[in-house]
PDB file of C-alpha atoms and ligand atoms in Angstrom:
ATOM      1  CA  MET A1417      83.600  43.854 -22.055  1.00 95.00           C
ATOM      2  CA  ARG A1418      82.448  41.388 -24.679  1.00 98.00           C
ATOM      3  CA  ILE A1419      82.134  37.663 -24.112  1.00 98.00           C
ATOM      4  CA  ALA A1420      85.224  35.832 -25.318  1.00 98.00           C
ATOM      5  CA  LYS A1421      87.389  32.908 -24.230  1.00 97.00           C
ATOM      6  CA  ASN A1422      88.521  33.281 -20.607  1.00 97.00           C
ATOM      7  CA  THR A1423      85.803  35.696 -19.544  1.00 97.00           C
ATOM      8  CA  VAL A1424      83.449  34.877 -16.689  1.00 96.00           C
ATOM      9  CA  VAL A1425      79.852  35.353 -17.787  1.00 97.00           C
ATOM     10  CA  SER A1426      76.737  35.621 -15.615  1.00 96.00           C
ATOM     11  CA  ILE A1427      73.397  34.993 -17.305  1.00 97.00           C
ATOM     12  CA  ASP A1428      69.743  34.889 -16.392  1.00 97.00           C
ATOM     13  CA  TYR A1429      68.062  32.234 -18.453  1.00 97.00           C
ATOM     14  CA  THR A1430      64.925  30.211 -18.961  1.00 97.00           C
ATOM     15  CA  LEU A1431      65.136  26.916 -20.810  1.00 97.00           C
ATOM     16  CA  THR A1432      62.055  25.520 -22.530  1.00 97.00           C
ATOM     17  CA  ASP A1433      61.496  22.512 -24.766  1.00 93.00           C
ATOM     18  CA  THR A1434      59.630  22.654 -28.094  1.00 93.00           C
ATOM     19  CA  ASP A1435      56.283  22.264 -26.269  1.00 93.00           C
ATOM     20  CA  GLY A1436      57.021  25.383 -24.235  1.00 93.00           C
ATOM     21  CA  SER A1437      57.479  23.483 -20.976  1.00 94.00           C
ATOM     22  CA  VAL A1438      60.058  25.096 -18.698  1.00 95.00           C
ATOM     23  CA  LEU A1439      62.909  22.637 -18.083  1.00 92.00           C
ATOM     24  CA  ASP A1440      65.179  24.926 -16.110  1.00 93.00           C
ATOM     25  CA  SER A1441      65.436  28.568 -15.137  1.00 95.00           C
ATOM     26  CA  SER A1442      67.555  30.930 -13.088  1.00 94.00           C
ATOM     27  CA  ARG A1443      64.441  32.959 -12.215  1.00 89.00           C
ATOM     28  CA  GLY A1444      64.084  33.326  -8.486  1.00 88.00           C
ATOM     29  CA  ALA A1445      67.694  32.214  -8.022  1.00 90.00           C
ATOM     30  CA  ALA A1446      71.110  33.721  -8.668  1.00 91.00           C
ATOM     31  CA  PRO A1447      72.285  34.124 -12.265  1.00 94.00           C
ATOM     32  CA  LEU A1448      74.335  31.253 -13.670  1.00 94.00           C
ATOM     33  CA  ALA A1449      78.050  32.100 -13.793  1.00 94.00           C
ATOM     34  CA  TYR A1450      80.351  30.123 -16.079  1.00 95.00           C
ATOM     35  CA  LEU A1451      83.831  30.321 -17.586  1.00 96.00           C
ATOM     36  CA  HIS A1452      83.450  31.008 -21.313  1.00 97.00           C
ATOM     37  CA  GLY A1453      85.386  28.751 -23.683  1.00 96.00           C
ATOM     38  CA  ALA A1454      85.937  25.995 -21.117  1.00 95.00           C
ATOM     39  CA  GLY A1455      83.028  23.740 -22.019  1.00 93.00           C
ATOM     40  CA  ASN A1456      81.181  24.530 -18.783  1.00 93.00           C
ATOM     41  CA  ILE A1457      77.881  24.908 -20.664  1.00 95.00           C
ATOM     42  CA  ILE A1458      76.481  23.205 -23.776  1.00 95.00           C
ATOM     43  CA  PRO A1459      78.324  24.126 -27.006  1.00 96.00           C
ATOM     44  CA  GLY A1460      75.296  25.646 -28.786  1.00 97.00           C
ATOM     45  CA  LEU A1461      74.642  28.144 -26.010  1.00 98.00           C
ATOM     46  CA  GLU A1462      78.324  28.996 -25.604  1.00 98.00           C
ATOM     47  CA  GLU A1463      78.606  29.745 -29.363  1.00 98.00           C
ATOM     48  CA  ALA A1464      75.536  31.989 -29.319  1.00 98.00           C
ATOM     49  CA  LEU A1465      76.895  34.035 -26.409  1.00 98.00           C
ATOM     50  CA  GLU A1466      80.285  34.704 -28.030  1.00 98.00           C
ATOM     51  CA  GLY A1467      80.737  38.463 -28.584  1.00 98.00           C
ATOM     52  CA  LYS A1468      77.708  39.501 -26.501  1.00 98.00           C
ATOM     53  CA  ALA A1469      77.919  42.064 -23.666  1.00 98.00           C
ATOM     54  CA  ALA A1470      76.133  42.806 -20.378  1.00 98.00           C
ATOM     55  CA  GLY A1471      72.516  43.797 -20.996  1.00 98.00           C
ATOM     56  CA  ASP A1472      72.195  41.859 -24.254  1.00 98.00           C
ATOM     57  CA  GLN A1473      69.200  39.555 -24.579  1.00 98.00           C
ATOM     58  CA  LEU A1474      68.954  36.658 -26.949  1.00 97.00           C
ATOM     59  CA  GLN A1475      66.806  33.704 -27.883  1.00 97.00           C
ATOM     60  CA  VAL A1476      68.733  30.620 -28.865  1.00 97.00           C
ATOM     61  CA  SER A1477      67.379  27.359 -30.205  1.00 98.00           C
ATOM     62  CA  VAL A1478      69.984  24.644 -29.702  1.00 97.00           C
ATOM     63  CA  PRO A1479      69.697  21.370 -31.651  1.00 97.00           C
ATOM     64  CA  PRO A1480      70.540  18.102 -29.844  1.00 96.00           C
ATOM     65  CA  HIS A1481      73.973  17.727 -31.462  1.00 96.00           C
ATOM     66  CA  LYS A1482      75.024  21.021 -29.867  1.00 97.00           C
ATOM     67  CA  ALA A1483      73.341  20.190 -26.561  1.00 95.00           C
ATOM     68  CA  TYR A1484      73.144  16.746 -24.906  1.00 92.00           C
ATOM     69  CA  GLY A1485      73.333  14.621 -28.050  1.00 92.00           C
ATOM     70  CA  ARG A1486      70.856  12.239 -29.619  1.00 92.00           C
ATOM     71  CA  ARG A1487      68.871   9.654 -27.731  1.00 91.00           C
ATOM     72  CA  ILE A1488      70.476   6.260 -28.236  1.00 90.00           C
ATOM     73  CA  GLU A1489      68.183   3.230 -27.994  1.00 86.00           C
ATOM     74  CA  GLU A1490      71.105   0.944 -27.072  1.00 87.00           C
ATOM     75  CA  LEU A1491      71.386   2.895 -23.832  1.00 88.00           C
ATOM     76  CA  HIS A1492      68.350   1.046 -22.497  1.00 90.00           C
ATOM     77  CA  HIS A1493      69.507  -1.698 -20.142  1.00 90.00           C
ATOM     78  CA  LYS A1494      67.538  -4.460 -18.416  1.00 93.00           C
ATOM     79  CA  LEU A1495      69.243  -5.115 -15.104  1.00 92.00           C
ATOM     80  CA  PRO A1496      68.679  -7.590 -12.278  1.00 92.00           C
ATOM     81  CA  ARG A1497      66.692  -5.922  -9.519  1.00 90.00           C
ATOM     82  CA  LYS A1498      69.236  -7.055  -6.944  1.00 87.00           C
ATOM     83  CA  MET A1499      71.770  -4.647  -8.470  1.00 86.00           C
ATOM     84  CA  PHE A1500      69.753  -1.796  -6.971  1.00 85.00           C
ATOM     85  CA  GLU A1501      70.716  -1.043  -3.429  1.00 79.00           C
ATOM     86  CA  THR A1502      67.397   0.474  -2.471  1.00 79.00           C
ATOM     87  CA  LYS A1503      65.034  -1.661  -0.389  1.00 77.00           C
ATOM     88  CA  GLY A1504      62.097   0.550  -1.303  1.00 85.00           C
ATOM     89  CA  GLU A1505      59.812   0.279  -4.282  1.00 90.00           C
ATOM     90  CA  ILE A1506      61.374   1.076  -7.664  1.00 93.00           C
ATOM     91  CA  LYS A1507      59.049   2.893 -10.052  1.00 94.00           C
ATOM     92  CA  PRO A1508      59.318   4.221 -13.616  1.00 95.00           C
ATOM     93  CA  GLY A1509      60.590   7.793 -13.665  1.00 92.00           C
ATOM     94  CA  MET A1510      62.915   7.315 -10.680  1.00 93.00           C
ATOM     95  CA  ARG A1511      66.540   8.269 -11.210  1.00 90.00           C
ATOM     96  CA  PHE A1512      69.610   6.479  -9.914  1.00 88.00           C
ATOM     97  CA  HIS A1513      73.315   7.190 -10.055  1.00 85.00           C
ATOM     98  CA  ALA A1514      75.265   4.482 -11.845  1.00 80.00           C
ATOM     99  CA  ASN A1515      79.008   4.011 -11.899  1.00 76.00           C
ATOM    100  CA  GLY A1516      80.152   3.262 -15.422  1.00 69.00           C
ATOM    101  CA  GLU A1517      83.365   3.274 -17.432  1.00 69.00           C
ATOM    102  CA  ASN A1518      83.170   7.038 -17.878  1.00 65.00           C
ATOM    103  CA  GLY A1519      82.376   7.950 -14.296  1.00 72.00           C
ATOM    104  CA  THR A1520      79.068   8.473 -12.558  1.00 77.00           C
ATOM    105  CA  HIS A1521      75.988   9.229 -14.570  1.00 79.00           C
ATOM    106  CA  THR A1522      72.269   9.358 -14.012  1.00 84.00           C
ATOM    107  CA  VAL A1523      69.931   6.691 -15.336  1.00 89.00           C
ATOM    108  CA  THR A1524      66.144   6.840 -15.438  1.00 92.00           C
ATOM    109  CA  VAL A1525      63.940   3.827 -14.702  1.00 94.00           C
ATOM    110  CA  THR A1526      61.582   3.094 -17.623  1.00 94.00           C
ATOM    111  CA  ALA A1527      60.068  -0.278 -16.610  1.00 95.00           C
ATOM    112  CA  VAL A1528      60.028  -2.645 -13.646  1.00 94.00           C
ATOM    113  CA  ASP A1529      59.015  -6.297 -13.260  1.00 93.00           C
ATOM    114  CA  ALA A1530      59.521  -8.794 -10.418  1.00 88.00           C
ATOM    115  CA  GLU A1531      63.153  -9.510 -11.242  1.00 92.00           C
ATOM    116  CA  HIS A1532      64.326  -6.785 -13.577  1.00 94.00           C
ATOM    117  CA  VAL A1533      64.583  -3.043 -13.786  1.00 94.00           C
ATOM    118  CA  THR A1534      64.938  -1.404 -17.206  1.00 95.00           C
ATOM    119  CA  VAL A1535      66.819   1.855 -17.204  1.00 93.00           C
ATOM    120  CA  ASP A1536      67.516   4.503 -19.819  1.00 93.00           C
ATOM    121  CA  ALA A1537      71.070   5.825 -19.561  1.00 89.00           C
ATOM    122  CA  ASN A1538      70.485   8.725 -21.950  1.00 91.00           C
ATOM    123  CA  HIS A1539      70.822  12.199 -20.484  1.00 88.00           C
ATOM    124  CA  PRO A1540      67.269  13.384 -19.636  1.00 85.00           C
ATOM    125  CA  MET A1541      67.666  16.213 -22.186  1.00 90.00           C
ATOM    126  CA  ALA A1542      69.209  14.045 -24.924  1.00 92.00           C
ATOM    127  CA  GLY A1543      67.372  14.313 -28.245  1.00 93.00           C
ATOM    128  CA  LYS A1544      65.657  17.564 -27.302  1.00 93.00           C
ATOM    129  CA  VAL A1545      65.838  20.917 -29.041  1.00 96.00           C
ATOM    130  CA  LEU A1546      66.512  23.352 -26.207  1.00 97.00           C
ATOM    131  CA  ASN A1547      65.193  26.902 -26.392  1.00 98.00           C
ATOM    132  CA  PHE A1548      67.019  29.395 -24.220  1.00 98.00           C
ATOM    133  CA  ASP A1549      65.829  32.879 -23.369  1.00 98.00           C
ATOM    134  CA  VAL A1550      68.974  34.547 -22.064  1.00 98.00           C
ATOM    135  CA  ARG A1551      69.955  37.914 -20.635  1.00 98.00           C
ATOM    136  CA  VAL A1552      73.633  38.657 -20.063  1.00 98.00           C
ATOM    137  CA  VAL A1553      74.009  40.079 -16.549  1.00 97.00           C
ATOM    138  CA  GLU A1554      77.765  40.521 -16.226  1.00 97.00           C
ATOM    139  CA  VAL A1555      80.998  39.854 -18.120  1.00 98.00           C
ATOM    140  CA  ARG A1556      84.369  40.029 -16.397  1.00 97.00           C
ATOM    141  CA  ALA A1557      87.886  38.698 -16.896  1.00 97.00           C
ATOM    142  CA  ALA A1558      88.572  35.353 -15.240  1.00 96.00           C
ATOM    143  CA  THR A1559      91.167  35.186 -12.454  1.00 95.00           C
ATOM    144  CA  ASP A1560      94.324  33.120 -12.914  1.00 95.00           C
ATOM    145  CA  GLU A1561      92.974  30.631 -10.379  1.00 94.00           C
ATOM    146  CA  GLU A1562      89.701  30.240 -12.269  1.00 94.00           C
ATOM    147  CA  LEU A1563      91.604  29.667 -15.519  1.00 95.00           C
ATOM    148  CA  ALA A1564      93.811  27.065 -13.823  1.00 95.00           C
ATOM    149  CA  HIS A1565      90.752  25.241 -12.461  1.00 93.00           C
ATOM    150  CA  GLY A1566      88.614  25.609 -15.579  1.00 94.00           C
ATOM    151  CA  HIS A1567      85.576  26.902 -13.688  1.00 93.00           C
ATOM    152  CA  VAL A1568      84.219  29.968 -11.882  1.00 93.00           C
ATOM    153  CA  HIS A1569      84.843  30.746  -8.233  1.00 91.00           C
ATOM    154  CA  GLY A1570      82.993  33.200  -6.029  1.00 80.00           C
ATOM    155  CA  ALA A1571      79.498  34.269  -5.140  1.00 64.00           C
ATOM    156  CA  HIS A1572      77.552  32.480  -7.862  1.00 56.00           C
ATOM    157  CA  GLY A1573      80.146  29.963  -8.952  1.00 58.00           C
ATOM    158  CA  HIS A1574      81.989  27.041  -7.543  1.00 67.00           C
ATOM    159  CA  HIS A1575      83.142  26.725  -3.931  1.00 68.00           C
ATOM    160  CA  HIS A1576      85.961  24.596  -2.602  1.00 72.00           C
TER     161      HIS A1576
HETATM  162 ZN1  LIG B1697      88.143  25.649  -8.489  1.00 68.89          ZN
END
């Protein structure tokens, strides 16, 4: 079976940035299973996998506009420290969940002074070219329930 809309695809993958640093990998864990054509994974990777079959290997370089978008400088915010619920020390590099207009997202602390915390609300992978080394492990038809939910169920997918 070839990868097409409404197939469930399992892949082994390693994701590196342009410096060769590993950002994410399924090595040592279960393959990633996703519903193809449902926007479960970044568009650039989904496009590259279209038409592939189990056993195929591919290297894909995904530009930011087909991954997590550009970095936007306006997404840096200086916030009063009292907005942060933690009593502990806040340090650059720490991540917090913020509730915004479009739901919960992750922000990264970039600077701290006595009264303010500056956070970057960009996705941590925004602005990066992402290099995927992918092997297709399995391709199967999605179940009606998976299609209705828009995501994969079962061993390596989503559980309710
Ligand atoms: Zn579900």
